[in-house]
XYZ file of C-alpha atoms in Angstrom:
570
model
C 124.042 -67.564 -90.047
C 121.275 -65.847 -89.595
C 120.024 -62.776 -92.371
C 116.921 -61.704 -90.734
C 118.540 -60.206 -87.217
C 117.244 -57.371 -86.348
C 120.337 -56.102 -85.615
C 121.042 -55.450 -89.342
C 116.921 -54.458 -89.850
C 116.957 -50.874 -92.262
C 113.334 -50.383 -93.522
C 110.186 -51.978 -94.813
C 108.617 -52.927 -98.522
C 106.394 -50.258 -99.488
C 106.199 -51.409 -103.413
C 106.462 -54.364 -105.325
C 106.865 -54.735 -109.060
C 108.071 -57.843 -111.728
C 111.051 -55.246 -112.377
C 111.903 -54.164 -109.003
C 110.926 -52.967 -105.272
C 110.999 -50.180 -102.971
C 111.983 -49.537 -99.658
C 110.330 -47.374 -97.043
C 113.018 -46.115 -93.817
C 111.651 -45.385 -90.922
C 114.700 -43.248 -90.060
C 117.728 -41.844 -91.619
C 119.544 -42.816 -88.863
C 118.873 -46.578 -90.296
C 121.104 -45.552 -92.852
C 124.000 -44.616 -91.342
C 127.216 -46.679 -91.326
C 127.537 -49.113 -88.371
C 129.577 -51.835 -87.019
C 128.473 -55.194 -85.293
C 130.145 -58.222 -84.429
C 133.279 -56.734 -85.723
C 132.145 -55.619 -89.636
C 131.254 -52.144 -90.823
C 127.875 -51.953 -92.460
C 126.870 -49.137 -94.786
C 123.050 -49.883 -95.414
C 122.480 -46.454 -97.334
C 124.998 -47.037 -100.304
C 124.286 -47.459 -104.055
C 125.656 -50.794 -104.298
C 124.469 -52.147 -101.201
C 123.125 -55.932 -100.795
C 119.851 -56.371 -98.629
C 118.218 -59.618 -97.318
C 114.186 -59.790 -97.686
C 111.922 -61.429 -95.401
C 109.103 -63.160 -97.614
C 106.640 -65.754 -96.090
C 108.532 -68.848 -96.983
C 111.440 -67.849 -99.641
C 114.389 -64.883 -98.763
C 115.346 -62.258 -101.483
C 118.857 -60.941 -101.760
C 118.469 -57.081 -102.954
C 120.429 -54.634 -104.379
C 120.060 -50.981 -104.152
C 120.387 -49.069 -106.588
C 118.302 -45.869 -106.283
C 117.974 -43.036 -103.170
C 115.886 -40.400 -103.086
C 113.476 -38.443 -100.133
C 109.816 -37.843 -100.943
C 108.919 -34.954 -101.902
C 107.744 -33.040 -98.872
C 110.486 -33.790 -97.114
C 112.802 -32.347 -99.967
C 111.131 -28.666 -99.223
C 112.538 -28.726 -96.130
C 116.582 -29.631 -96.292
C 118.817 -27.299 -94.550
C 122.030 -27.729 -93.202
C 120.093 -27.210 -89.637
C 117.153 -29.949 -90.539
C 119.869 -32.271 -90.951
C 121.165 -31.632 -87.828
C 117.544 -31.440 -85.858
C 114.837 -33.734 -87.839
C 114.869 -36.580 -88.904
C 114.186 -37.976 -92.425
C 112.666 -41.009 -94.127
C 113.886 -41.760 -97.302
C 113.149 -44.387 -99.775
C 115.152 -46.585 -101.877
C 114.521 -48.613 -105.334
C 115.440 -52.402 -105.055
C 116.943 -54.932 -107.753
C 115.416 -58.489 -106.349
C 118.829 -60.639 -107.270
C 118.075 -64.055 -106.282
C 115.325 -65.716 -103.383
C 116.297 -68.408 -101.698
C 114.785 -71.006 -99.581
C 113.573 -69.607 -95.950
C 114.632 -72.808 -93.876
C 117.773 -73.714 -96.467
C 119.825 -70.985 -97.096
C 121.758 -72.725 -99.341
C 119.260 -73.435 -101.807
C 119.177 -70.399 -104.050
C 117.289 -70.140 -107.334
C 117.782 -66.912 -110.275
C 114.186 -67.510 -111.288
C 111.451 -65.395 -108.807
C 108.688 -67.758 -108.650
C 107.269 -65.465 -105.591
C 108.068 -61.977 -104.715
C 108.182 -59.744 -101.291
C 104.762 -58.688 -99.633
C 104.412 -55.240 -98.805
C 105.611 -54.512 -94.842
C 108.247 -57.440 -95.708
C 111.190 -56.146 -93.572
C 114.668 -55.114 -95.159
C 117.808 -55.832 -94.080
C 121.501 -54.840 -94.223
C 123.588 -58.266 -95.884
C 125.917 -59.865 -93.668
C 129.417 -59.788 -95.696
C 128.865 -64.327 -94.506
C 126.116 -64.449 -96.240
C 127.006 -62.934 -99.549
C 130.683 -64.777 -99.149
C 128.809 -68.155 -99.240
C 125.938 -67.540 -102.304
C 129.072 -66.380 -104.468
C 131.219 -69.937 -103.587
C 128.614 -72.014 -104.783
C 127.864 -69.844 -107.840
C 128.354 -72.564 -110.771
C 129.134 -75.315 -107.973
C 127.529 -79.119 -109.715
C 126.391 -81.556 -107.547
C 129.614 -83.639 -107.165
C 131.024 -80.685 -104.864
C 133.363 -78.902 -107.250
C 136.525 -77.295 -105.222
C 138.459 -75.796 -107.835
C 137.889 -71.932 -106.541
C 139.799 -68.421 -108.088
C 140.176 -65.955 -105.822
C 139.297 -62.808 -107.430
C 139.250 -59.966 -104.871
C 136.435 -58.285 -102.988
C 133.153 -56.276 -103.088
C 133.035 -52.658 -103.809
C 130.229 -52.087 -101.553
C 131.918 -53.536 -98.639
C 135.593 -55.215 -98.951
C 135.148 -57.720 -96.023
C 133.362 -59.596 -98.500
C 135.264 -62.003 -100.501
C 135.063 -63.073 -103.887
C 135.621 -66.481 -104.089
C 134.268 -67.821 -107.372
C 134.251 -71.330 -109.140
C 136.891 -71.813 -111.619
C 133.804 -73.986 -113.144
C 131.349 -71.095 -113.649
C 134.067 -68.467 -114.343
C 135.271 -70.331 -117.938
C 133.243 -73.649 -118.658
C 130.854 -71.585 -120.849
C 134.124 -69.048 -122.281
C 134.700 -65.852 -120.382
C 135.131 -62.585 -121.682
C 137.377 -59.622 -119.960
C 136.291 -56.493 -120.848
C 137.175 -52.859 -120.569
C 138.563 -49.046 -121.354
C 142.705 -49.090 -121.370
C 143.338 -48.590 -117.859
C 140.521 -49.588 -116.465
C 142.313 -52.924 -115.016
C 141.899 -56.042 -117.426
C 144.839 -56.817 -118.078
C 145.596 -57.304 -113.818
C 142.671 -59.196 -114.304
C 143.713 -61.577 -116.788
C 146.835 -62.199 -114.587
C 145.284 -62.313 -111.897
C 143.031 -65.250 -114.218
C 146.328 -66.688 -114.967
C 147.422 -67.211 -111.576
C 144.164 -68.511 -110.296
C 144.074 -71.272 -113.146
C 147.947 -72.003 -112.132
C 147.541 -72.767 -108.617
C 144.532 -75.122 -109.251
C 146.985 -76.841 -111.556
C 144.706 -76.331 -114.660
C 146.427 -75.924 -117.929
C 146.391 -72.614 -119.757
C 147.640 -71.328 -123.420
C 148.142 -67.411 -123.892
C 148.380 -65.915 -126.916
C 150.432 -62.446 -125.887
C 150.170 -59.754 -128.818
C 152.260 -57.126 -127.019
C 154.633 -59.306 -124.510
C 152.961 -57.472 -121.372
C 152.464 -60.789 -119.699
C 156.540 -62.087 -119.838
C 156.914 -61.782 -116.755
C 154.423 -64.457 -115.998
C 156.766 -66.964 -117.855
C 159.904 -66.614 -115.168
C 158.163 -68.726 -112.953
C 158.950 -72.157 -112.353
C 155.605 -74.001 -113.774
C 155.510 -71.646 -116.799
C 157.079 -71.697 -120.371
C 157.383 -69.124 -122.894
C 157.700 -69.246 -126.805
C 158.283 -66.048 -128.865
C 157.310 -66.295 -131.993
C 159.718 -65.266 -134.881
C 162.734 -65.459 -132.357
C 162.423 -69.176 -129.991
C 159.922 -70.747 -132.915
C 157.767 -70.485 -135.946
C 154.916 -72.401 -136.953
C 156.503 -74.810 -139.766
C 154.817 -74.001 -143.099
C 154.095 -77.322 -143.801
C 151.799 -77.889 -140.361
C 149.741 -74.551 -142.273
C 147.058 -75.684 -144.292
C 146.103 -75.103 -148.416
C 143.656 -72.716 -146.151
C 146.359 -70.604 -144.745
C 148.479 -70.271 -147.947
C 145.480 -68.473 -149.700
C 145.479 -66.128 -146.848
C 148.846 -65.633 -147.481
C 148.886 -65.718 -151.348
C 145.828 -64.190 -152.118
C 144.992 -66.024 -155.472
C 141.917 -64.855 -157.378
C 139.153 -66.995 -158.146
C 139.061 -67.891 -161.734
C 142.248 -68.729 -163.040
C 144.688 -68.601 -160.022
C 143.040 -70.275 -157.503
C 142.640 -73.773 -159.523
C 146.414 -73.108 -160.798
C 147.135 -73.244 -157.459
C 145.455 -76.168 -156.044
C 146.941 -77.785 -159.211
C 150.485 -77.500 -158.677
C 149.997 -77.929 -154.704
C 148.544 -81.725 -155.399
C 151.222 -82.140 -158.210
C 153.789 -81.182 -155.887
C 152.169 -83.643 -153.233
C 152.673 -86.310 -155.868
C 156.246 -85.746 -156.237
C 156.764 -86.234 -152.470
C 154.882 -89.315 -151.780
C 156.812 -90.707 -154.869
C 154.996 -90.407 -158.069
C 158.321 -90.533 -159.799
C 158.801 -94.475 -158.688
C 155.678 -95.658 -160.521
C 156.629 -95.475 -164.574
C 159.056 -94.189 -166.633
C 156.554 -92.113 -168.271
C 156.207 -90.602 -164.251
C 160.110 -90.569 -164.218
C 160.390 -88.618 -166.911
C 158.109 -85.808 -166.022
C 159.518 -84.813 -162.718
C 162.928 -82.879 -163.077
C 163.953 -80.726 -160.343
C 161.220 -81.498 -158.167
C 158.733 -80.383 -160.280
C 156.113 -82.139 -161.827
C 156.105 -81.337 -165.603
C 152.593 -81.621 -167.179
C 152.732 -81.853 -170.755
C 152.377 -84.701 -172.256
C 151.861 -86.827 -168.939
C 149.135 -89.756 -169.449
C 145.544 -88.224 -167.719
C 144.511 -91.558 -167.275
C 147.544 -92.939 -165.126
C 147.783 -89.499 -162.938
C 144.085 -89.615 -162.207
C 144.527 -93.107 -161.248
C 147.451 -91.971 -158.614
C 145.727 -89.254 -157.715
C 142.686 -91.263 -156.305
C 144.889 -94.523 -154.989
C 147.034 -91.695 -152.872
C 144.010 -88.921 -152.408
C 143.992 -89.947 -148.216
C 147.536 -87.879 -148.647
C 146.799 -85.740 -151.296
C 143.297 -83.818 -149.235
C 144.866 -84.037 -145.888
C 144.391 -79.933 -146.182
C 148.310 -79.674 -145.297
C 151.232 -77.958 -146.937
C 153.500 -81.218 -147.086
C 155.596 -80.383 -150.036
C 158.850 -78.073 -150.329
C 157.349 -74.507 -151.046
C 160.308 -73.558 -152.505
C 159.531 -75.385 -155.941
C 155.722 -73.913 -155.886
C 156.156 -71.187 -158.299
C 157.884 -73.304 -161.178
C 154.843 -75.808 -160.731
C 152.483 -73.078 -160.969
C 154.086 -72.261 -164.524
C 154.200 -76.344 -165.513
C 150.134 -76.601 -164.465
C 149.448 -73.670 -166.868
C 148.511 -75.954 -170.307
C 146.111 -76.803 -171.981
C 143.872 -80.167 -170.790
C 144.658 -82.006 -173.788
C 147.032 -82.394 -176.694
C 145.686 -81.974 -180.121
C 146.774 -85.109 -181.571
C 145.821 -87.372 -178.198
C 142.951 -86.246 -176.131
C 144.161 -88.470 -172.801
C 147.238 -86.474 -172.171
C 148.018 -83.086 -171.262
C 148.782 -80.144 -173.972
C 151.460 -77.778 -174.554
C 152.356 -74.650 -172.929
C 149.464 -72.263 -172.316
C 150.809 -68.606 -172.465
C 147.529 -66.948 -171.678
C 147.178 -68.850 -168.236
C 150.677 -68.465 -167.612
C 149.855 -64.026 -168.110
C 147.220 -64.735 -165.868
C 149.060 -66.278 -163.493
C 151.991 -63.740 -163.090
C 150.690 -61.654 -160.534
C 150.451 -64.968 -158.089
C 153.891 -66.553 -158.649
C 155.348 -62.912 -157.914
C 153.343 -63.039 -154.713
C 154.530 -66.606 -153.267
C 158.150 -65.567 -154.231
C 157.734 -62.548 -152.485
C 156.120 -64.496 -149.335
C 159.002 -66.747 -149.798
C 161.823 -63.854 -149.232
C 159.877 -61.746 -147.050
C 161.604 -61.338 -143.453
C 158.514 -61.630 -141.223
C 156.903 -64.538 -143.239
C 160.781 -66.892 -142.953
C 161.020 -66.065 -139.181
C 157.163 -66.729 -138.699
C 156.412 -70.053 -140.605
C 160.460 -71.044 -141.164
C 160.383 -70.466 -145.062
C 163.190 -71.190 -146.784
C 164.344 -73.841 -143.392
C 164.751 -77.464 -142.363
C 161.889 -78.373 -139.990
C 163.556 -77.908 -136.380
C 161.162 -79.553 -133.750
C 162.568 -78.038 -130.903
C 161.533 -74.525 -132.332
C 158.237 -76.056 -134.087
C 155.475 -74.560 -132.185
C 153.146 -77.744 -132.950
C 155.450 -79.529 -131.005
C 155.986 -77.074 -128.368
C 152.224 -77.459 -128.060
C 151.932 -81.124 -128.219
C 154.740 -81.107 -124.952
C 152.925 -78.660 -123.002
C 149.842 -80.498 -123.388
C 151.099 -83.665 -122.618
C 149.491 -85.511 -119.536
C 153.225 -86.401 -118.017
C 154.247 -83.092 -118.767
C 152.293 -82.496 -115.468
C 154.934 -79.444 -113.956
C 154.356 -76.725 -116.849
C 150.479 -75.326 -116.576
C 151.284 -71.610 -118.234
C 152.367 -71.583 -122.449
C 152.690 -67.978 -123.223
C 152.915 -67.358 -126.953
C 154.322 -64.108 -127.319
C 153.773 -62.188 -130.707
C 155.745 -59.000 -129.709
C 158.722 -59.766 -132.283
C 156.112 -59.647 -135.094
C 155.552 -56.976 -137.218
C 151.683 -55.617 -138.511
C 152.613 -56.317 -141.819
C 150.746 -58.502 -144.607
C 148.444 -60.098 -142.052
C 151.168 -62.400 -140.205
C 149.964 -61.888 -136.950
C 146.752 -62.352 -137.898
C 146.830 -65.704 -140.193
C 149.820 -67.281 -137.379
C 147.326 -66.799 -134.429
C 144.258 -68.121 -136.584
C 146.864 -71.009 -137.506
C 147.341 -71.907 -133.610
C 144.181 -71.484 -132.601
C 143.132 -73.824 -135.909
C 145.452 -76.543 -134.663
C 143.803 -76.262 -131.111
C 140.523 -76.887 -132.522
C 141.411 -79.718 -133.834
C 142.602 -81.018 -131.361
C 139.730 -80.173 -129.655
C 137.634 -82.422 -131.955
C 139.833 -85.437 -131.474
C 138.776 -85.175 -127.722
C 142.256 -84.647 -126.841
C 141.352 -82.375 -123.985
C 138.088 -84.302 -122.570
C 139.833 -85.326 -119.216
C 142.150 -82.432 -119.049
C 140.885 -79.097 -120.195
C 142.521 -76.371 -121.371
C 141.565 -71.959 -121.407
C 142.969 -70.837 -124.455
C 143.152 -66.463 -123.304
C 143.362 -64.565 -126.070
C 144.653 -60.963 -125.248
C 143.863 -57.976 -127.265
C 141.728 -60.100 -129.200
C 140.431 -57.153 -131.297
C 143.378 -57.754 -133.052
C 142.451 -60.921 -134.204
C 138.734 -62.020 -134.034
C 136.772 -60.548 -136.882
C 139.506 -60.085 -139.826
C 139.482 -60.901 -143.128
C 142.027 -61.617 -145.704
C 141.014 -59.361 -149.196
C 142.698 -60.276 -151.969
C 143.307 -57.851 -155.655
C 139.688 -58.303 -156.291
C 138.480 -57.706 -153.417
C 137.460 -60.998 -152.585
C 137.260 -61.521 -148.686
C 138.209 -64.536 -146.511
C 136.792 -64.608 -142.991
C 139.804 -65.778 -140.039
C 137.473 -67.649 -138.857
C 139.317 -70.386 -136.128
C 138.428 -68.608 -132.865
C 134.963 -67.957 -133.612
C 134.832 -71.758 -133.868
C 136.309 -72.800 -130.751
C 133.531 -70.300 -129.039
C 130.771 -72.139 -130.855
C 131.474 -75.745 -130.455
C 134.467 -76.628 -128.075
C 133.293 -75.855 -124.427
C 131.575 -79.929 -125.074
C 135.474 -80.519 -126.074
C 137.129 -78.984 -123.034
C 138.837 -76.083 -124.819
C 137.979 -73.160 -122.996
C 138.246 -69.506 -124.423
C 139.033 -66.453 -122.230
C 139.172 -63.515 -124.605
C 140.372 -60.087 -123.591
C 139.920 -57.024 -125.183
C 139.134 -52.685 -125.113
C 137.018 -52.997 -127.754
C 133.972 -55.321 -127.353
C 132.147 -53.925 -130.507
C 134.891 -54.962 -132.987
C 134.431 -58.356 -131.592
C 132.009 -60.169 -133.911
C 128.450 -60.998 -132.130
C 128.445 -64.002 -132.812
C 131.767 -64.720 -130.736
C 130.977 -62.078 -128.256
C 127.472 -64.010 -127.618
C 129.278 -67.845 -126.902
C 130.530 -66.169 -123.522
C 128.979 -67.589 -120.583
C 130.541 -65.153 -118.058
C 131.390 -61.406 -118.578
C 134.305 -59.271 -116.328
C 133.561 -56.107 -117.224
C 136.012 -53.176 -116.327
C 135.100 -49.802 -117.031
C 133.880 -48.663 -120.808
C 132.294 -45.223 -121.223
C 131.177 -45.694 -124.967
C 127.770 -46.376 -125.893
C 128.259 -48.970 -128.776
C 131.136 -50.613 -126.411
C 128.059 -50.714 -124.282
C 125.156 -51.755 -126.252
C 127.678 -54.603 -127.542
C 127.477 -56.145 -124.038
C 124.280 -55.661 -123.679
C 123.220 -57.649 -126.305
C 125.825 -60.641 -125.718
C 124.690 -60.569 -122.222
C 121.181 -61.109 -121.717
C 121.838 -61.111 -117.515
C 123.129 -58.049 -117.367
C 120.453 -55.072 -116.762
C 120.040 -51.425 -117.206
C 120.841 -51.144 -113.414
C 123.843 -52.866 -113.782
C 125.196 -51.161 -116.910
C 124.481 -47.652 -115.584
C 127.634 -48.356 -112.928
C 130.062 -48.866 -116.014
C 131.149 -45.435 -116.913
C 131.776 -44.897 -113.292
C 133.721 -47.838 -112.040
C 137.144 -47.051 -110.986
C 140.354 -48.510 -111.898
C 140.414 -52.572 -110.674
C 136.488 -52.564 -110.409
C 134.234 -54.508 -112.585
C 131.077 -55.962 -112.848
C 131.143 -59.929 -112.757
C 128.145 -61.290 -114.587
C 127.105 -64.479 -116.362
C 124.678 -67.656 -116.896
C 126.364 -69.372 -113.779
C 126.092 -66.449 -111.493
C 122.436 -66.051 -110.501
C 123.393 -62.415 -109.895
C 125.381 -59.556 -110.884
C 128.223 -58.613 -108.911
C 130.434 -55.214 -108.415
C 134.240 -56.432 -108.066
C 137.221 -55.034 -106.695
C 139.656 -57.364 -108.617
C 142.787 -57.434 -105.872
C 146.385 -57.074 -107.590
C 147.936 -59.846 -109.029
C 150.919 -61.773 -107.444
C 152.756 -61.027 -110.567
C 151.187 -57.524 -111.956
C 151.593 -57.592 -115.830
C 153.866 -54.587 -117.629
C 150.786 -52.542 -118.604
C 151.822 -48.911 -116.401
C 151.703 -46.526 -118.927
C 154.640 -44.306 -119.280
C 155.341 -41.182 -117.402
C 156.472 -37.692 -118.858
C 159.531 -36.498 -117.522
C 160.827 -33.277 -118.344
C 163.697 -33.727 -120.936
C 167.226 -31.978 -119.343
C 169.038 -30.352 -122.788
């Protein structure tokens, strides 16, 4: 493969600068579309790849400016163009160079940069095809390829890209409504599927259900085929959920969750003293021995700061009332006072709330309030099944959240929930020799919320921001998807390695990739308000250089056509 023939030769280097080139044409004609050896070539297109001849490295080009000098503007007619001839120019964005005898060797970094007279010519739809394959390749060969469609400035050219370099460093998919991510996340899906590679989607709208009717994928809806059991959620997620404030409700809280703990693992079987004081479950306080609880306390405090929810929650808010006394009794300092009615005021407001949580509809069908743990509907163990090395048949989980409501949070604290239990996971290595892409879709929704509570006190949901930073060492993957790239917090947004980015017209939509992605240019960005529907720009650290996509139609295109208006018959 040859990408100096002459037969594909367009112009010469007339300028050479750190930030770009330009290209002299001898002729218009040069420009005109042409076919040899059976491919159509369009040299004069914004869009357009070139191959440079340099001394002893190649440069692969990209044009991305026209124009005619000046003299030659004064004199367009409609009869000039018919008669003369023309010789315009063209701005060039140097991509990559590679070497001049080994084609394959290609480097992102320009140590060396065209002479001036260095011939131009048209790219070779080849040439491109085999730059692109080995985008993100390592040195032990990697195989594992996603088909993703074609280029816009010439569909014979195939994108065939490494599923290495697409999500080893987190991807993000990017883009207006319409514009075509959510074909691309199937189309994602299906690549990840046929190379046999695991995947977990979290699906806020059900769009994607149609991905679980085939044979290697399974599909959990949450609030109607599972919940995540309440006591898998952690103290963490029950002050999302209860919103205690700091100075008096929170400790209440943490009180009567360890005293509660201490009733299951079987305080009760210690003393008589500990006999005495539980009735009902509960763990009555006053006038238990300090001494002899601490002491329980710290022999059992493995099971007592395990950070779980292992106690019934239906007995919370009458241990919340039996923590509210006073530390000590007047007439014997080592065991706890009487009733403390000022604590118990304070502490109202928060046993209302966990007795509302308790009854509300979307919290029982969400985390099973109220219900005996069943493990066929426990998503944990749904999870655990799917993940499974024999469980080598299934490679698609879709978690659908389309039978929960916007109310109270829900959505928000289950998802940070699952993608909490994920992470750690993560952290016991439990995906080192299998990975897993955990694709988040409409990830607005979820990524940069905060729980406030009646003073205003916020919490930060905080999991998936986590798995960005440290997991791609842990072989969790994230593949977020979303129409709103500024709501997604920086610090997330600037994890991703590699960026699909459909069509966004606002500026601070705009300015939010530009930061996150150093790789991406001016040029580059300039094309997104323009792109059509299914085209995007594919950028990232493993892909030396940026590339226009048409992303071809799934196998299995995604419910996402927006209704049409029909005219209503009365």
């Amino acid at each position: 493969m040859n990408p100096f023939n002459n037969n594909y030769f367009i112009g010469y280097i007339n300028y050479v600068s750190p930030q770009y080139c330009r290209v002299h044409f001898p002729s218009s004609v040069l420009l005109n579309k042409f076919i040899f050896t059976g491919e159509e070539f369009n040299g004069g297109l914004i869009g357009s790849f070139v191959t440079i001849e340099g001394e002893n490295m190649g440069f692969i080009g990209k044009i991305s400016e026209l124009n005619l000098p000046e003299k030659e503007r004064l004199a367009l007619s409609e009869k000039a163009f018919q008669s003369s001839d023309f010789h315009p120019t063209a701005k060039l964005e140097i991509l990559l160079s590679f070497d001049y005898y080994d084609y394959q060797c290609a480097q992102r970094n320009l140590n060396a940069y065209p002479n001036i007279g260095a011939k131009v010519y048209v790219c070779a739809s080849d040439f491109i095809e085999q730059y692109v394959m080995n985008f993100g390749n390592s040195i032990d060969n990697e195989t594992l390829m996603i088909n993703l469609g074609t280029l816009t400035s010439n569909y014979q050219t195939r994108v065939n890209v490494s599923q290495q370099s697409l999500f080893a460093r987190h991807c993000a998919v990017v883009g207006t409504t319409g514009g075509g991510k959510s074909w691309t996340v199937s189309k994602l899906i299906e690549g990840l599927i046929d190379n046999h590679s695991k995947v977990i989607l979290i699906d806020p709208t059900g769009e994607y259900k149609i991905l679980s009717n085939t044979s290697s994928a399974i599909s959990s809806v949450l609030g109607t085929d599972s919940y995540y059991y309440y006591r898998d959620l952690t103290i963490e997620d029950l002050f999302f959920l209860s919103k205690p404030a700091e100075r008096i409700q929170a400790p209440k809280l943490l009180e009567a969750i360890r005293s509660l703990k201490c009733v299951d693992i079987g305080i009760a079987d210690i003393s008589e003293n500990f006999k005495n004081a539980v009735k009902n479950g509960v763990l009555i306080k006053t006038g238990l021995n300090k001494h002899d609880f601490d002491a329980f306390c710290y022999r059992n405090s493995a099971l007592l700061d395990d950070g779980k929810l292992s106690f019934d929650l239906s007995r919370l808010e009458n241990q919340i009332t039996c923590e509210c006394v006073y530390d000590s009794d007047r007439n014997n300092s080592n065991v706890f006072g009487g009733k403390n009615d000022n604590d118990v005021s304070n502490c109202v407001s928060l046993i209302t709330r966990i007795s509302n949580l308790r009854r509300t509809g979307i919290f029982k069908s969400l985390f099973g309030f109220g219900q005996d743990l069943d493990v066929n509907k426990n998503l944990r163990n749904i999870i655990d099944k799917f993940i499974s090395p024999e469980n080598n048949k299934k490679h698609l989980l879709r978690i659908g959240f389309e039978d929960i409501g916007f109310d109270s949070q829900g959505r928000e604290i289950a998802a940070n929930a699952i993608a909490k239990y994920l992470l750690e996971l993560a952290r016991f290595n439990k995906f080192k020799e299998s990975p897993i892409v955990l694709v988040l879709d409409e990830a607005h929704q979820f990524l940069n919320k905060s729980v406030v509570d009646q003073y205003f006190y916020s919490s930060s949901l905080s999991a998936f921001d986590q798995i960005a930073k440290e997991c791609r060492k842990y072989g969790l993957f994230l593949c977020i998807a979303t129409q709103m790239p500024k709501d997604i917090p920086i610090g997330t947004l600037s994890q991703m390695g590699t960026f699909i980015v459909h069509r966004l017209i606002n500026s601070n939509d705009k300015e939010s990739i530009r930061q996150a992605c150093s790789s991406t240019n001016s040029d580059s960005l300039s094309f997104l308000p323009s792109l059509g529907s299914g085209e995007a720009i594919l950028t990232g650290v493993d892909f030396p250089m940026t590339l226009t996509v048409k992303i071809s139609p799934p196998t299995i295109p995604p419910e996402s056509d927006t209704p049409k208006f029909n005219k209503l018959k009365y």
